[in-house]
């Protein structure tokens, strides 16, 4: 089955620790995205990548980093600089065609210990 | 500055009745609009979309209306079913498939359909 896989489902971070959220897709999509959902805040864009080895900051990129070394993978690192990391993180991808919709993974809930 | 606004945090309707979810936008460059449905602890799933060259798009029980002059769109669900209970997000994009394509989301509306 084609789709987007996010792992782990739940993740806990200690103070000062960097953690990495995994996102893998086998849809052969060119573009990939990371969004963050906070209660009552909707979805806010962190980073996105239109092609391999290229990515752009979204609206709330501070304290996060990404890489896009392979078409299938777009990992997100939440660094110690992100002071409020507790949120539900969603990865998405898009084929790159005109107005093609985003397909989302099932999300990762990150909490601070 | 919120570019996509869903001013109703929640909506409750009776099964079988119509649900109307509203969305307003401020960016006149937006030209493609989508609705997503989301259950708790899951990713959003695509429902329906509309291009700015249209004013209506229908798919089964779901219809989206776009009023460009008012910068307003709405999602109609008829008839509403208990399984429709979820958070509905309105989203918009301003560069149709271009290199900077990204979606801007509203804060969502929690729809509850009562049996």
Coordinates of C-alpha atoms in Angstrom, one line a residue:
Chain A
X1 CA 0.0 0.0 0.0
X2 CA 1.2 3.5 -0.8
X3 CA 1.3 6.1 1.9
X4 CA 3.1 8.2 4.4
X5 CA 4.6 6.7 7.5
X6 CA 5.5 8.7 10.5
X7 CA 7.4 7.3 13.4
X8 CA 7.3 7.0 16.3
X9 CA 3.6 7.6 17.2
X10 CA 4.6 9.0 20.6
X11 CA 7.9 10.6 21.6
X12 CA 9.2 12.2 24.7
X13 CA 12.0 14.7 24.9
X14 CA 14.1 15.7 27.9
X15 CA 15.3 19.2 28.5
X16 CA 18.2 20.1 26.2
X17 CA 17.8 17.1 24.0
X18 CA 17.4 17.0 20.3
X19 CA 14.9 14.5 18.9
X20 CA 14.2 13.4 15.3
X21 CA 10.8 12.6 13.9
X22 CA 10.8 10.3 10.9
X23 CA 8.7 10.7 7.8
X24 CA 8.8 8.2 4.9
X25 CA 6.6 8.1 1.8
X26 CA 6.4 5.6 -1.0
X27 CA 4.0 7.6 -3.2
X28 CA 6.9 8.9 -5.4
X29 CA 5.9 12.4 -4.5
X30 CA 8.3 15.3 -5.1
X31 CA 7.2 17.7 -2.3
X32 CA 7.1 17.0 1.4
X33 CA 6.0 19.2 4.3
X34 CA 6.1 19.3 8.1
X35 CA 3.2 20.9 10.0
X36 CA 2.7 21.4 13.7
X37 CA -0.8 21.2 15.4
X38 CA -1.4 22.8 18.8
X39 CA -4.8 22.8 20.5
X40 CA -7.0 25.6 19.0
X41 CA -4.1 26.7 16.7
X42 CA -4.8 24.7 13.5
X43 CA -1.9 23.5 11.4
X44 CA 1.2 25.7 11.1
X45 CA 3.9 25.1 8.5
X46 CA 7.4 24.4 9.8
X47 CA 9.5 23.4 6.8
X48 CA 8.8 22.1 3.3
X49 CA 10.8 20.6 0.4
X50 CA 9.9 20.7 -3.2
X51 CA 12.8 18.5 -4.5
X52 CA 15.6 16.5 -3.1
X53 CA 18.5 18.4 -1.5
X54 CA 16.3 21.6 -1.2
X55 CA 14.0 22.9 1.5
X56 CA 12.5 26.1 2.6
X57 CA 11.5 27.5 6.0
X58 CA 7.8 27.7 6.8
X59 CA 6.1 30.1 9.2
X60 CA 7.5 28.6 12.4
X61 CA 10.9 27.2 11.5
X62 CA 12.9 28.4 14.5
X63 CA 14.2 25.6 16.7
X64 CA 13.7 23.0 14.0
X65 CA 15.9 21.5 11.2
X66 CA 15.3 19.2 8.3
X67 CA 17.1 17.3 5.6
X68 CA 16.0 15.9 2.2
X69 CA 18.7 13.6 1.1
X70 CA 16.3 11.1 -0.5
X71 CA 13.0 11.6 -2.3
X72 CA 11.3 9.2 0.1
X73 CA 12.5 10.7 3.4
X74 CA 12.1 14.1 5.1
X75 CA 13.1 13.8 8.8
X76 CA 12.4 16.7 11.2
X77 CA 14.8 17.4 14.1
X78 CA 13.4 19.3 17.1
X79 CA 16.4 21.0 18.6
X80 CA 16.9 22.2 22.2
X81 CA 16.4 25.7 20.9
X82 CA 12.7 24.9 20.4
X83 CA 11.4 26.0 23.8
X84 CA 7.8 24.8 23.4
X85 CA 8.1 21.5 21.5
X86 CA 5.0 19.8 22.9
X87 CA 2.6 19.4 19.9
X88 CA 1.2 17.0 17.3
X89 CA 3.5 16.9 14.3
X90 CA 2.2 16.0 10.9
X91 CA 4.2 15.2 7.8
X92 CA 2.6 15.5 4.3
X93 CA 3.5 15.0 0.7
X94 CA 2.3 16.1 -2.7
X95 CA 3.0 14.9 -6.2
X96 CA 3.9 18.2 -7.6
X97 CA 1.1 18.4 -10.2
X98 CA -1.0 21.5 -10.5
X99 CA -3.1 22.0 -7.4
X100 CA -2.5 18.5 -6.2
X101 CA -3.7 18.0 -2.7
X102 CA -1.5 17.1 0.3
X103 CA -1.5 13.6 1.7
X104 CA -0.9 13.4 5.4
X105 CA 0.7 10.9 7.7
X106 CA -0.8 9.7 11.0
X107 CA 1.2 12.1 13.1
X108 CA 3.7 12.0 16.0
X109 CA 2.8 13.4 19.4
X110 CA 5.9 14.9 21.0
X111 CA 5.9 15.7 24.7
X112 CA 8.5 17.1 27.1
X113 CA 9.4 15.2 30.2
Chain B
X1 CA -1.7 37.7 10.9
X2 CA -4.2 34.9 10.2
X3 CA -4.8 34.6 6.4
X4 CA -7.4 31.8 6.7
X5 CA -10.0 32.2 9.4
X6 CA -12.6 29.7 10.7
X7 CA -14.5 31.8 13.2
X8 CA -16.6 29.1 14.6
X9 CA -14.6 26.8 16.9
X10 CA -17.5 24.3 17.1
X11 CA -20.8 23.4 15.5
X12 CA -23.5 21.0 16.6
X13 CA -26.2 19.6 14.3
X14 CA -28.8 16.9 14.3
X15 CA -28.3 13.8 12.2
X16 CA -30.0 14.2 8.8
X17 CA -29.8 18.0 8.9
X18 CA -27.4 20.2 6.9
X19 CA -24.0 21.2 8.3
X20 CA -22.6 24.5 7.1
X21 CA -18.9 25.2 7.9
X22 CA -17.6 28.6 7.0
X23 CA -14.1 30.0 6.1
X24 CA -12.9 33.4 5.3
X25 CA -9.6 34.4 3.8
X26 CA -7.7 37.7 3.5
X27 CA -5.0 37.0 0.9
X28 CA -6.3 37.9 -2.6
X29 CA -3.5 35.8 -4.1
X30 CA -5.1 32.5 -2.9
X31 CA -6.6 30.7 -5.9
X32 CA -7.1 27.1 -4.7
X33 CA -9.1 26.0 -1.6
X34 CA -9.4 22.7 0.2
X35 CA -11.3 21.1 3.1
X36 CA -9.8 18.5 5.3
X37 CA -11.4 16.3 7.9
X38 CA -9.4 15.2 11.0
X39 CA -10.1 12.8 13.8
X40 CA -8.1 13.1 17.1
X41 CA -4.5 11.7 17.0
X42 CA -4.8 11.1 13.2
X43 CA -3.6 12.9 10.1
X44 CA -6.1 15.1 8.2
X45 CA -7.8 13.5 5.2
X46 CA -8.8 15.4 2.1
X47 CA -12.5 16.0 1.5
X48 CA -13.1 18.4 -1.4
X49 CA -11.4 21.3 -3.2
X50 CA -12.3 24.2 -5.4
X51 CA -10.4 26.4 -7.8
X52 CA -10.9 30.1 -7.9
X53 CA -12.3 29.8 -11.5
X54 CA -15.3 28.0 -10.0
X55 CA -18.0 29.0 -7.5
X56 CA -19.2 25.5 -6.6
X57 CA -17.9 22.0 -6.4
X58 CA -20.0 19.0 -5.4
X59 CA -18.9 15.5 -4.3
X60 CA -21.7 13.3 -2.9
X61 CA -22.9 14.8 0.3
X62 CA -20.3 17.5 0.3
X63 CA -20.5 20.8 -1.6
X64 CA -18.1 23.7 -1.4
X65 CA -19.1 27.2 -2.4
X66 CA -16.7 30.0 -3.1
X67 CA -17.6 33.7 -3.1
X68 CA -14.4 35.4 -4.3
X69 CA -15.8 38.9 -3.9
X70 CA -16.4 38.3 -0.2
X71 CA -13.3 36.1 0.2
X72 CA -15.5 33.5 1.7
X73 CA -16.1 29.8 1.2
X74 CA -18.3 27.3 2.9
X75 CA -18.7 23.5 3.1
X76 CA -22.1 22.0 3.1
X77 CA -22.7 18.5 4.3
X78 CA -26.2 17.1 3.5
X79 CA -27.4 14.9 5.1
X80 CA -25.2 15.0 8.2
X81 CA -24.2 11.7 9.7
X82 CA -22.7 10.9 13.1
X83 CA -19.6 9.6 11.4
X84 CA -19.1 13.2 10.1
X85 CA -18.2 14.3 13.6
X86 CA -14.6 15.5 13.4
X87 CA -12.6 18.7 13.1
X88 CA -12.8 20.3 9.7
X89 CA -9.9 22.4 8.4
X90 CA -10.2 25.0 5.6
X91 CA -6.9 25.5 3.6
X92 CA -5.8 27.7 0.8
X93 CA -2.9 28.1 -1.6
X94 CA -1.7 31.0 -3.6
X95 CA 0.8 29.5 -6.1
X96 CA -1.0 26.8 -8.2
X97 CA 1.4 24.0 -8.2
X98 CA 4.4 26.3 -8.5
X99 CA 7.7 26.1 -6.8
X100 CA 6.4 27.8 -3.6
X101 CA 3.3 25.7 -3.3
X102 CA 2.2 25.4 0.3
X103 CA -1.1 25.3 2.1
X104 CA -2.2 27.8 4.8
X105 CA -4.7 26.3 7.2
X106 CA -7.5 27.8 9.4
X107 CA -7.8 26.8 13.0
X108 CA -10.5 24.3 12.4
X109 CA -14.1 23.8 13.3
X110 CA -15.2 20.9 15.5
X111 CA -18.4 19.4 14.0
X112 CA -20.6 17.2 16.2
X113 CA -23.5 15.4 14.6
X114 CA -26.0 14.2 17.2
X115 CA -28.0 11.0 16.5

